[in-house]
mmCIF file of C-alpha atoms and ligand atoms in Angstrom:
data_model
loop_
_atom_site.group_PDB
_atom_site.id
_atom_site.type_symbol
_atom_site.label_atom_id
_atom_site.label_comp_id
_atom_site.label_asym_id
_atom_site.label_seq_id
_atom_site.Cartn_x
_atom_site.Cartn_y
_atom_site.Cartn_z
ATOM 1 C CA UNK A 6 -0.241 -0.054 -0.050
ATOM 2 C CA UNK A 7 1.098 3.597 -0.853
ATOM 3 C CA UNK A 8 2.616 5.157 2.114
ATOM 4 C CA UNK A 9 1.039 8.992 2.089
ATOM 5 C CA UNK A 10 2.198 10.588 4.957
ATOM 6 C CA UNK A 11 5.327 10.402 7.355
ATOM 7 C CA UNK A 12 6.323 12.189 10.280
ATOM 8 C CA UNK A 13 8.872 11.786 13.576
ATOM 9 C CA UNK A 14 9.399 13.531 16.433
ATOM 10 C CA UNK A 15 12.303 12.967 19.044
ATOM 11 C CA UNK A 16 11.978 14.104 22.886
ATOM 12 C CA UNK A 17 13.223 13.672 26.299
ATOM 13 C CA UNK A 18 11.872 11.083 28.127
ATOM 14 C CA UNK A 19 10.389 13.368 30.786
ATOM 15 C CA UNK A 20 6.992 11.507 31.552
ATOM 16 C CA UNK A 21 4.618 14.754 30.907
ATOM 17 C CA UNK A 22 6.121 14.113 27.103
ATOM 18 C CA UNK A 23 3.768 11.104 27.381
ATOM 19 C CA UNK A 24 0.843 13.558 26.514
ATOM 20 C CA UNK A 25 2.555 15.035 24.223
ATOM 21 C CA UNK A 26 3.730 12.051 22.343
ATOM 22 C CA UNK A 27 -0.026 10.625 21.906
ATOM 23 C CA UNK A 28 -1.464 13.851 20.819
ATOM 24 C CA UNK A 29 1.107 14.214 18.385
ATOM 25 C CA UNK A 30 -0.247 10.602 16.856
ATOM 26 C CA UNK A 31 -3.466 11.940 17.122
ATOM 27 C CA UNK A 32 -2.989 15.009 15.632
ATOM 28 C CA UNK A 33 -0.818 12.950 12.630
ATOM 29 C CA UNK A 34 -3.759 10.491 11.973
ATOM 30 C CA UNK A 35 -6.018 12.860 11.732
ATOM 31 C CA UNK A 36 -6.214 12.908 8.129
ATOM 32 C CA UNK A 37 -7.419 9.302 8.061
ATOM 33 C CA UNK A 38 -10.646 10.359 10.156
ATOM 34 C CA UNK A 39 -10.266 7.265 13.013
ATOM 35 C CA UNK A 40 -13.651 6.646 14.823
ATOM 36 C CA UNK A 41 -13.134 7.439 18.278
ATOM 37 C CA UNK A 42 -12.975 4.472 19.712
ATOM 38 C CA UNK A 43 -9.895 3.319 17.806
ATOM 39 C CA UNK A 44 -8.386 6.647 18.144
ATOM 40 C CA UNK A 45 -8.358 6.389 21.843
ATOM 41 C CA UNK A 46 -6.965 3.007 21.679
ATOM 42 C CA UNK A 47 -4.028 3.927 19.578
ATOM 43 C CA UNK A 48 -3.208 6.840 21.667
ATOM 44 C CA UNK A 49 -3.413 4.584 24.721
ATOM 45 C CA UNK A 50 -0.787 1.901 22.798
ATOM 46 C CA UNK A 51 1.319 4.782 22.583
ATOM 47 C CA UNK A 52 1.286 6.045 26.047
ATOM 48 C CA UNK A 53 1.987 2.801 27.447
ATOM 49 C CA UNK A 54 5.368 2.584 25.135
ATOM 50 C CA UNK A 55 6.440 5.695 25.706
ATOM 51 C CA UNK A 56 6.045 5.796 29.578
ATOM 52 C CA UNK A 57 7.854 2.050 28.906
ATOM 53 C CA UNK A 58 10.682 4.087 27.286
ATOM 54 C CA UNK A 59 11.012 6.671 30.021
ATOM 55 C CA UNK A 60 10.545 4.769 33.300
ATOM 56 C CA UNK A 61 11.898 1.477 32.539
ATOM 57 C CA UNK A 62 14.553 2.020 29.600
ATOM 58 C CA UNK A 63 15.875 5.067 31.121
ATOM 59 C CA UNK A 64 14.738 5.023 35.031
ATOM 60 C CA UNK A 65 16.523 7.807 36.738
ATOM 61 C CA UNK A 66 18.016 9.039 33.627
ATOM 62 C CA UNK A 67 16.875 11.290 30.963
ATOM 63 C CA UNK A 68 17.067 10.044 27.329
ATOM 64 C CA UNK A 69 15.474 10.450 24.162
ATOM 65 C CA UNK A 70 12.908 8.907 22.700
ATOM 66 C CA UNK A 71 11.822 8.549 19.257
ATOM 67 C CA UNK A 72 8.422 8.073 17.746
ATOM 68 C CA UNK A 73 8.294 7.401 14.129
ATOM 69 C CA UNK A 74 4.906 7.507 12.617
ATOM 70 C CA UNK A 75 3.622 6.532 8.531
ATOM 71 C CA UNK A 76 0.161 6.375 7.255
ATOM 72 C CA UNK A 77 -0.854 4.036 4.512
ATOM 73 C CA UNK A 78 -3.489 4.725 1.839
ATOM 74 C CA UNK A 79 -5.594 2.031 3.239
ATOM 75 C CA UNK A 80 -5.903 3.322 6.778
ATOM 76 C CA UNK A 81 -3.076 1.691 7.860
ATOM 77 C CA UNK A 82 -0.468 3.690 10.821
ATOM 78 C CA UNK A 83 2.668 1.951 11.655
ATOM 79 C CA UNK A 84 4.283 3.662 14.956
ATOM 80 C CA UNK A 85 7.335 2.941 16.135
ATOM 81 C CA UNK A 86 8.463 3.896 19.661
ATOM 82 C CA UNK A 87 12.534 3.975 20.511
ATOM 83 C CA UNK A 88 14.403 4.558 23.033
ATOM 84 C CA UNK A 89 18.421 3.794 23.343
ATOM 85 C CA UNK A 90 18.102 2.953 27.668
ATOM 86 C CA UNK A 91 18.508 -0.436 29.076
ATOM 87 C CA UNK A 92 16.809 -2.841 27.018
ATOM 88 C CA UNK A 93 14.845 -6.083 27.761
ATOM 89 C CA UNK A 94 16.490 -9.033 28.601
ATOM 90 C CA UNK A 95 13.633 -11.477 28.139
ATOM 91 C CA UNK A 96 10.758 -10.189 25.930
ATOM 92 C CA UNK A 97 8.412 -13.062 26.053
ATOM 93 C CA UNK A 98 8.603 -13.030 29.975
ATOM 94 C CA UNK A 99 8.006 -8.814 29.557
ATOM 95 C CA UNK A 100 4.696 -9.577 27.246
ATOM 96 C CA UNK A 101 2.978 -11.563 29.904
ATOM 97 C CA UNK A 102 -0.019 -9.838 31.747
ATOM 98 C CA UNK A 103 1.060 -8.913 35.245
ATOM 99 C CA UNK A 104 4.478 -9.184 34.532
ATOM 100 C CA UNK A 105 6.473 -5.891 35.861
ATOM 101 C CA UNK A 106 9.898 -5.497 37.553
ATOM 102 C CA UNK A 107 8.683 -2.147 39.039
ATOM 103 C CA UNK A 108 8.078 -2.181 42.526
ATOM 104 C CA UNK A 109 6.931 1.179 43.119
ATOM 105 C CA UNK A 110 3.246 -0.030 43.304
ATOM 106 C CA UNK A 111 2.211 2.376 39.839
ATOM 107 C CA UNK A 112 2.875 0.093 36.962
ATOM 108 C CA UNK A 113 0.472 -2.843 36.511
ATOM 109 C CA UNK A 114 2.360 -4.980 34.458
ATOM 110 C CA UNK A 115 -0.521 -4.275 31.752
ATOM 111 C CA UNK A 116 1.556 -2.248 29.475
ATOM 112 C CA UNK A 117 2.277 -4.560 26.612
ATOM 113 C CA UNK A 118 -1.409 -6.384 27.547
ATOM 114 C CA UNK A 119 -3.038 -2.922 26.272
ATOM 115 C CA UNK A 120 -0.600 -2.344 23.341
ATOM 116 C CA UNK A 121 -1.475 -5.684 22.061
ATOM 117 C CA UNK A 122 -5.126 -5.909 22.544
ATOM 118 C CA UNK A 123 -5.506 -2.120 21.384
ATOM 119 C CA UNK A 124 -3.706 -2.417 18.012
ATOM 120 C CA UNK A 125 -3.317 -4.896 14.837
ATOM 121 C CA UNK A 126 -0.041 -6.162 15.496
ATOM 122 C CA UNK A 127 3.059 -5.708 18.090
ATOM 123 C CA UNK A 128 6.639 -5.752 17.733
ATOM 124 C CA UNK A 129 9.335 -5.465 20.166
ATOM 125 C CA UNK A 130 12.840 -5.602 19.452
ATOM 126 C CA UNK A 131 15.348 -5.101 21.929
ATOM 127 C CA UNK A 132 19.372 -5.209 23.025
ATOM 128 C CA UNK A 133 20.320 -5.202 26.369
ATOM 129 C CA UNK A 134 22.614 -2.486 26.874
ATOM 130 C CA UNK A 135 20.826 -0.826 23.932
ATOM 131 C CA UNK A 136 17.736 -0.152 24.001
ATOM 132 C CA UNK A 137 14.143 -1.064 22.709
ATOM 133 C CA UNK A 138 11.799 -0.129 19.715
ATOM 134 C CA UNK A 139 8.460 -1.050 19.702
ATOM 135 C CA UNK A 140 6.302 -1.323 16.572
ATOM 136 C CA UNK A 141 2.648 -1.121 16.412
ATOM 137 C CA UNK A 142 0.502 -1.382 13.826
ATOM 138 C CA UNK A 143 -3.256 -0.073 13.667
ATOM 139 C CA UNK A 144 -6.222 -0.534 10.887
ATOM 140 C CA UNK A 145 -8.511 2.071 10.884
ATOM 141 C CA UNK A 146 -12.234 1.283 10.010
ATOM 142 C CA UNK A 147 -12.729 3.061 7.121
ATOM 143 C CA UNK A 148 -15.754 5.071 6.950
ATOM 144 C CA UNK A 149 -17.391 2.723 4.602
ATOM 145 C CA UNK A 150 -17.170 0.080 7.396
ATOM 146 C CA UNK A 151 -14.524 -2.020 6.223
ATOM 147 C CA UNK A 152 -11.414 -2.956 7.953
ATOM 148 C CA UNK B 25 -10.282 16.045 41.509
ATOM 149 C CA UNK B 26 -13.173 16.430 43.799
ATOM 150 C CA UNK B 27 -14.033 14.134 46.491
ATOM 151 C CA UNK B 28 -17.520 13.663 48.401
ATOM 152 C CA UNK B 29 -18.319 11.945 51.475
ATOM 153 C CA UNK B 30 -21.858 10.613 52.073
ATOM 154 C CA UNK B 31 -21.518 10.100 56.365
ATOM 155 C CA UNK B 32 -24.616 8.011 56.496
ATOM 156 C CA UNK B 33 -23.210 4.993 54.960
ATOM 157 C CA UNK B 34 -19.341 6.203 55.117
ATOM 158 C CA UNK B 35 -19.187 6.150 51.171
ATOM 159 C CA UNK B 36 -16.376 7.985 49.775
ATOM 160 C CA UNK B 37 -16.608 9.730 45.814
ATOM 161 C CA UNK B 38 -13.564 10.291 44.223
ATOM 162 C CA UNK B 39 -14.012 12.204 40.915
ATOM 163 C CA UNK B 40 -11.201 11.648 38.888
ATOM 164 C CA UNK B 41 -10.575 14.268 36.576
ATOM 165 C CA UNK B 42 -8.321 15.102 33.284
ATOM 166 C CA UNK B 43 -6.355 12.629 31.586
ATOM 167 C CA UNK B 44 -4.831 9.385 33.512
ATOM 168 C CA UNK B 45 -1.109 8.229 32.651
ATOM 169 C CA UNK B 46 1.958 7.242 34.084
ATOM 170 C CA UNK B 47 2.767 11.151 34.460
ATOM 171 C CA UNK B 48 -0.231 12.080 36.415
ATOM 172 C CA UNK B 49 -0.689 9.001 38.553
ATOM 173 C CA UNK B 50 1.410 9.615 41.105
ATOM 174 C CA UNK B 51 -0.589 12.728 42.133
ATOM 175 C CA UNK B 52 -3.655 10.888 41.908
ATOM 176 C CA UNK B 53 -2.526 8.006 44.183
ATOM 177 C CA UNK B 54 -0.978 10.422 47.049
ATOM 178 C CA UNK B 55 -4.716 12.479 46.662
ATOM 179 C CA UNK B 56 -6.989 9.588 47.143
ATOM 180 C CA UNK B 57 -4.910 8.129 49.777
ATOM 181 C CA UNK B 58 -5.095 10.950 51.879
ATOM 182 C CA UNK B 59 -8.354 11.248 51.133
ATOM 183 C CA UNK B 60 -8.725 7.410 52.191
ATOM 184 C CA UNK B 61 -7.039 8.452 55.795
ATOM 185 C CA UNK B 62 -9.353 11.324 56.089
ATOM 186 C CA UNK B 63 -12.376 9.857 55.601
ATOM 187 C CA UNK B 64 -11.544 5.904 56.664
ATOM 188 C CA UNK B 65 -14.649 5.040 54.210
ATOM 189 C CA UNK B 66 -16.766 1.698 54.465
ATOM 190 C CA UNK B 67 -17.082 1.933 50.742
ATOM 191 C CA UNK B 68 -14.462 3.853 48.046
ATOM 192 C CA UNK B 69 -16.268 5.104 44.482
ATOM 193 C CA UNK B 70 -13.925 5.998 41.830
ATOM 194 C CA UNK B 71 -15.505 8.252 39.308
ATOM 195 C CA UNK B 72 -14.549 8.123 35.916
ATOM 196 C CA UNK B 73 -16.945 10.695 34.361
ATOM 197 C CA UNK B 74 -14.788 13.689 33.529
ATOM 198 C CA UNK B 75 -11.352 11.337 32.580
ATOM 199 C CA UNK B 76 -10.751 11.889 28.995
ATOM 200 C CA UNK B 77 -8.099 8.933 28.969
ATOM 201 C CA UNK B 78 -6.588 6.169 30.862
ATOM 202 C CA UNK B 79 -3.650 4.299 29.882
ATOM 203 C CA UNK B 80 -2.974 1.273 32.001
ATOM 204 C CA UNK B 81 -1.950 3.205 35.182
ATOM 205 C CA UNK B 82 -5.362 3.505 36.088
ATOM 206 C CA UNK B 83 -5.032 0.102 36.913
ATOM 207 C CA UNK B 84 -2.466 0.474 39.431
ATOM 208 C CA UNK B 85 -4.840 3.126 40.873
ATOM 209 C CA UNK B 86 -7.676 0.914 41.427
ATOM 210 C CA UNK B 87 -5.754 -2.253 42.401
ATOM 211 C CA UNK B 88 -3.394 -0.216 44.586
ATOM 212 C CA UNK B 89 -6.558 1.582 46.400
ATOM 213 C CA UNK B 90 -8.762 -1.499 46.424
ATOM 214 C CA UNK B 91 -5.517 -2.775 48.435
ATOM 215 C CA UNK B 92 -5.310 -0.226 50.923
ATOM 216 C CA UNK B 93 -9.283 -0.292 51.588
ATOM 217 C CA UNK B 94 -8.610 -4.318 52.785
ATOM 218 C CA UNK B 95 -6.035 -3.055 54.833
ATOM 219 C CA UNK B 96 -8.570 -0.646 56.190
ATOM 220 C CA UNK B 97 -10.472 -4.369 57.110
ATOM 221 C CA UNK B 98 -13.386 -2.825 54.802
ATOM 222 C CA UNK B 99 -15.644 -5.488 53.358
ATOM 223 C CA UNK B 100 -16.965 -3.525 50.677
ATOM 224 C CA UNK B 101 -13.934 -2.194 49.238
ATOM 225 C CA UNK B 102 -14.525 -0.266 45.775
ATOM 226 C CA UNK B 103 -16.100 0.316 42.955
ATOM 227 C CA UNK B 104 -15.716 2.329 39.465
ATOM 228 C CA UNK B 105 -18.150 4.276 37.744
ATOM 229 C CA UNK B 106 -18.819 6.065 34.855
ATOM 230 C CA UNK B 107 -16.116 4.661 32.548
ATOM 231 C CA UNK B 108 -15.977 5.088 29.018
ATOM 232 C CA UNK B 109 -15.950 2.023 26.644
ATOM 233 C CA UNK B 110 -12.077 2.207 26.042
ATOM 234 C CA UNK B 111 -11.411 2.656 29.754
ATOM 235 C CA UNK B 112 -13.873 -0.427 30.262
ATOM 236 C CA UNK B 113 -11.508 -2.721 28.207
ATOM 237 C CA UNK B 114 -8.291 -1.562 30.178
ATOM 238 C CA UNK B 115 -10.008 -2.471 33.256
ATOM 239 C CA UNK B 116 -11.394 -5.827 31.838
ATOM 240 C CA UNK B 117 -8.110 -6.614 30.453
ATOM 241 C CA UNK B 118 -7.032 -7.108 34.625
ATOM 242 C CA UNK B 119 -10.144 -8.917 35.618
ATOM 243 C CA UNK B 120 -11.317 -5.438 37.034
ATOM 244 C CA UNK B 121 -14.961 -5.807 35.662
ATOM 245 C CA UNK B 122 -16.694 -6.821 38.947
ATOM 246 C CA UNK B 123 -15.384 -3.224 40.141
ATOM 247 C CA UNK B 124 -17.681 -1.811 37.899
ATOM 248 C CA UNK B 125 -20.594 -0.357 39.520
ATOM 249 C CA UNK B 126 -24.051 -0.610 37.186
HETATM 250 N N1 ADP C 206 11.396 0.274 26.805
HETATM 251 C C1 ADP C 206 11.825 -0.759 27.607
HETATM 252 N N2 ADP C 206 13.007 -0.860 28.281
HETATM 253 C C2 ADP C 206 13.158 -1.359 29.005
HETATM 254 N N3 ADP C 206 12.444 -2.600 29.700
HETATM 255 C C3 ADP C 206 11.199 -2.551 29.730
HETATM 256 C C4 ADP C 206 10.711 -1.655 28.279
HETATM 257 N N4 ADP C 206 9.334 -1.829 27.980
HETATM 258 C C5 ADP C 206 9.020 -2.627 29.073
HETATM 259 N N5 ADP C 206 10.110 -3.207 29.796
HETATM 260 C C6 ADP C 206 10.035 -4.211 30.802
HETATM 261 O O1 ADP C 206 8.791 -5.019 30.669
HETATM 262 C C7 ADP C 206 8.034 -4.613 31.507
HETATM 263 C C8 ADP C 206 6.658 -5.406 31.183
HETATM 264 O O2 ADP C 206 5.816 -4.006 30.533
HETATM 265 P P1 ADP C 206 4.700 -3.494 30.963
HETATM 266 O O3 ADP C 206 3.639 -4.734 30.302
HETATM 267 O O4 ADP C 206 4.462 -2.159 30.188
HETATM 268 O O5 ADP C 206 3.902 -3.346 32.471
HETATM 269 P P2 ADP C 206 4.544 -2.423 33.576
HETATM 270 O O6 ADP C 206 5.491 -0.974 32.676
HETATM 271 O O7 ADP C 206 3.449 -1.856 33.967
HETATM 272 O O8 ADP C 206 5.868 -2.793 34.456
HETATM 273 C C9 ADP C 206 8.210 -3.864 32.444
HETATM 274 O O9 ADP C 206 8.012 -3.898 33.707
HETATM 275 C C10 ADP C 206 10.013 -3.774 32.186
HETATM 276 O O10 ADP C 206 10.791 -4.378 32.728
HETATM 277 MG MG1 MG C 207 4.425 -0.175 31.225
#
């Protein structure tokens, strides 16, 4: 399918940028005119990926997070969120519902479950010590009702 | 965020508002916990009517406050109300449907 638009944003891992990132993605996909629930799902998935990069990837440090957005003519959007943080040793384990390495009581271990359920495809690539890239695909229902 | 306490049946309502994400969760938790400590309710109701966005940090907020209510020895614990369908889905992923007031 034809790529009709592309954008990239880079920002520091301050948690306040979580809202910036999901708002930017929402603005980027506006031309595809997604229905409200699908837009809400995409924003939630982006939020999860960005907070993971900030909270787990960079922990107490501040680093750069990159969000790449690509929009295709068949109402499909591909979002990648990457960090150059600590990386994930066991991706299968990390994807399990309720699994978290955080002890703050503020993490439910449901981030990857949300990303998986709210998108039409989730890929995680990670190297310990190098960083993590999460790729999410979302196919919007077109206004005439076909996926 | 606002709260309302019904003295007769000791129900504490916390009306959450705005966007709930990992950035705002900590303040919400601090606020809710201090209100629970002040009122020592027998039931806690978290209202999502004015919540425009929530991610999985909302799950941690609900589970954490539920545990806090249990620690206080409250049996009726916690309910959530006025959630949007998307936020409802997030709660259902972690089996929190039974907390939802219908
Ligand atoms: N970008 C990342 N960098 C390093 N570790 C990560 C990253 N994303 C996720 N993880 C690991 O995967 C676990 C599960 O993530 P998630 O499902 O979002 O749950 P939570 O964030 O609540 O812990 C995290 O606790 C963390 O150990
Ligand atoms: Mg997470």
